[in-house]
Structure formats: structure tokens, C-alpha cells
Amino acid sequence: MIQAFIRAHNQLISAPPGSVHRAVLDKIDPKARLVCIRGTRGIGKTTCLLDYARKQEAQMDIKSLYVNMNHFYFAEYPVYELAHDFYKIGGRLLLVDQVFKYPMWKTDLLKCLDDFPELRIVFTASSVMTIEEDHPDLKGLIKVYDLKGFSLREYLNYKHNLNLQPITLDEMLENHPRIAADIVNTINPLPEMEGYLKRGYYPPMGNSLSFEENLVKNLNILLEVDIVYIRQIEPAYLHKLRELFFLTASEEQQAINISSLSNEIGTSRATVMNYLKYLADADMIRLLYKEGNEYPRKPYQITPHNTSISSVLPPTTPTAEILQRVYFLTQVEGAGYDVKIAKNATNDDFVIDAKYSLRLSYQALRRASDEDMINVVPDQTIGRDKHIPLWLFGFLY
């Protein structure tokens, strides 16, 4: 059977690589023996896994093998048995896709590490899998890397075949006029924003469905398969989960009333809080907290996870301010920064990594700026002083 898997692997590896180099590939610790690439549906986990195999085979001259847990082989045989056969013929990098489809994944993968000392395993996981929380015994044994959707930078690289590089928040705050001017000399991102806000977060999906149909399909699979299966929710309650997603992701941003949500979907407050956590883990919504608060406290606000989701939720078209706000949060949190709403603010004053104060400027234009406040300006190409163009935050990853 190993030869059949090798033939399938070689066929996949010989195909062209992904259209955009994903930044997460550069972060993977080459010495880590157990690596997880985690992400939501439609985000490009399989492509990323195969790109990693190509990179390792080219740079390290090692033999790798890609397997998908959807294969019927694993209904009868453990992944350990396949790893054993692969290791005997010199295999050193095992790539396991959709690991949540295999109930014994942790036991088998740890046994592989114990018995095959030169083997490295890289696997993909659903974003719903909170591995650090659910498997504390893996601490120190596993490296988890979260694959997010395209940043504005990655979207521009894909669309225009560019090689624009990411920047850090510190670099942006110190030199944003020069950095923005350098980027604009290559391409002006401001006219590209409309296309990115509608469709740019998710990589292209290779089938005949429209973008909107693909996204709605993936969101439903997230609900019906990933969340229901991984979190062991009774299928009879799926409609409550779907209704909660619609209520929290499609309304105008406002303070969250858990009791009201509980009444609307006909379930307990505790269940609503659990469901909100599952939806947030799935990258379907984003839970926003004020400074000093975090889960399991109730969120101060909820938004769609990204602007592409905003664009497919009926019945109203989101306002420009909502899209700008969701874009800002997606880009900053996607780069790994912690975002909180300022303690004494309402909606648009944020604190990043408990260090920097930023304000979306459609509020700042209506009131005097605080001396230390950094203003984020939606319709500006190149900023000045403490006024930074919104688009530039799309270069943080």
C-alpha cells in the first residue's frame, strides 16, 4: 500500500506550487518533530502542506510523504503502520492532512515519534481544534502555527505577481510614510481595497462555483462537520448554532446581550457562550473584549471574522465603516497581535499588545485627537506623523 501512497504523493508534488508564498512556511521550526498547521475551511492548508514538502525536499534532500485522513485505508489501518513502512524505506517527513478525521491521531503520532527517531510529522488541523487547551500534555512536544487568510499584501502578490514583503508594527509606527511611499512606487494598494474587502481573504478555489457559493458552502461545512463533530454537538442543535452565527455576524456592531441571544435561539446562556467560542475558534466570528477582559467573560462586541464573510451575509450590505473596522481587526490579529477595545472607549479606540493606542479615524475626524493616539485613516494613500493609512495594516503579515 505504501507504493500507492507514494505514487499519489509524487503526482501532487509535481503539480505547480501555490500561487502565493505563505508567510507561515518561514516560521516553522525546522527542528520541531511534531508540527501543526491549523486553519479554517478554504484557507489553503493542503496547498501549504504540499508547498512545505516541496521546500523541504529541495533544500534538505529528504523523502517526504503526503497522506489524507479521508483515505479509506485509515478506516482499517492505523497511521502508525503506514509511518512504519515509510520510515523503513528512508522516509523522514510525514505530512498528514485533516488529522481530525482520525480519532486516534494523538496516540498514533506520539508513538511514531517514539519509535522512529528521525521522523518529522507535519499535520493540518481544523481551526476548531484548540490543541493547546484540549491537549495540555502535548506542551513542549508540538509547535502549532495558525494559517490565516490572505492579507492585503498576499492578495496583491497573488493578483499582480509581486513579491511585496511584510513589515512589523514597530517598523510601521516608526517609518510608515517612507514604507508606504516605497510600496506605492510598486503598486498603489488603495484602489485595490474594494476587491480585497469583497473576495480577497480566501485563496482562489478551483471549481465551477462562484466565490460567494464557495464561501457559503465552506461556512456550512464548518458548522455541520468541524464544529458539530469536533465539539460533539448533537446534530439536532445545529440550527441553533447556525442561527447564532447569523445573528452575531450580520448585525450592526453593538454591545452584546447574552440573555437576548439566549432567548432568540432558545437555549441557555452557558450554551450561547460555548457556541460563541466555537464560532470564534472556527474563524467565523471575532470576539472583542475591553482591556482587562477575556474569555470566558462575555465579549463586549462581536464582528464577522473577515470582510469576505461580511459580503455574503444577507440581507443588508455592510457599511464602509463596518468593513474598514473588520479589515483592521483581521489584519492586526492575523499578524499575531492582541487587540482590545480601550477601557473607556466605545467602538473604535483600540489597544494593541497592551502598548499602542490606535483610533479608526472616522471617529477621530469628529473629535480632537489625544496626544498619544495613533489615527488610522481609511482614504489616505500616504500618511504623516500619527496618521497612518488603513491599507498599510494589510502588510503586517
Short mmCIF file of N, CA, C and O in Angstrom, two decimals, residues 246 249-251 310-318:
data_model
loop_
_atom_site.label_atom_id
_atom_site.label_comp_id
_atom_site.label_asym_id
_atom_site.label_seq_id
_atom_site.Cartn_x
_atom_site.Cartn_y
_atom_site.Cartn_z
N PHE A 246 -25.62 33.68 12.35
CA PHE A 246 -26.26 34.71 11.55
C PHE A 246 -26.56 35.96 12.39
O PHE A 246 -26.30 37.09 11.96
N ALA A 249 -23.07 37.72 13.32
CA ALA A 249 -22.18 38.14 12.24
C ALA A 249 -22.82 39.11 11.26
O ALA A 249 -22.12 39.79 10.51
N SER A 250 -24.15 39.21 11.24
CA SER A 250 -24.80 40.01 10.22
C SER A 250 -25.38 41.32 10.74
O SER A 250 -25.80 42.16 9.96
N GLU A 251 -25.40 41.51 12.05
CA GLU A 251 -25.97 42.73 12.59
C GLU A 251 -24.93 43.84 12.67
O GLU A 251 -23.73 43.59 12.66
N SER A 310 -18.49 39.16 5.69
CA SER A 310 -19.46 40.26 5.73
C SER A 310 -20.18 40.41 4.40
O SER A 310 -21.38 40.70 4.36
N SER A 311 -19.46 40.18 3.31
CA SER A 311 -20.02 40.46 1.99
C SER A 311 -21.05 39.43 1.53
O SER A 311 -21.78 39.69 0.57
N VAL A 312 -21.11 38.25 2.19
CA VAL A 312 -22.06 37.22 1.73
C VAL A 312 -23.22 37.02 2.69
O VAL A 312 -24.04 36.12 2.48
N LEU A 313 -23.30 37.83 3.74
CA LEU A 313 -24.38 37.66 4.71
C LEU A 313 -25.53 38.61 4.39
O LEU A 313 -25.35 39.83 4.39
N PRO A 314 -26.72 38.07 4.12
CA PRO A 314 -27.88 38.93 3.87
C PRO A 314 -28.38 39.49 5.21
O PRO A 314 -27.96 39.04 6.28
N PRO A 315 -29.33 40.44 5.20
CA PRO A 315 -29.97 40.97 3.99
C PRO A 315 -29.40 42.31 3.56
O PRO A 315 -29.70 42.80 2.49
N THR A 316 -28.56 42.95 4.41
CA THR A 316 -28.09 44.30 4.11
C THR A 316 -26.62 44.28 3.73
O THR A 316 -25.86 43.41 4.14
N THR A 317 -26.22 45.27 2.95
CA THR A 317 -24.82 45.45 2.61
C THR A 317 -24.13 46.18 3.76
O THR A 317 -24.62 47.20 4.23
N PRO A 318 -23.00 45.66 4.26
CA PRO A 318 -22.34 46.31 5.38
C PRO A 318 -21.86 47.72 5.00
O PRO A 318 -21.47 47.96 3.86
#
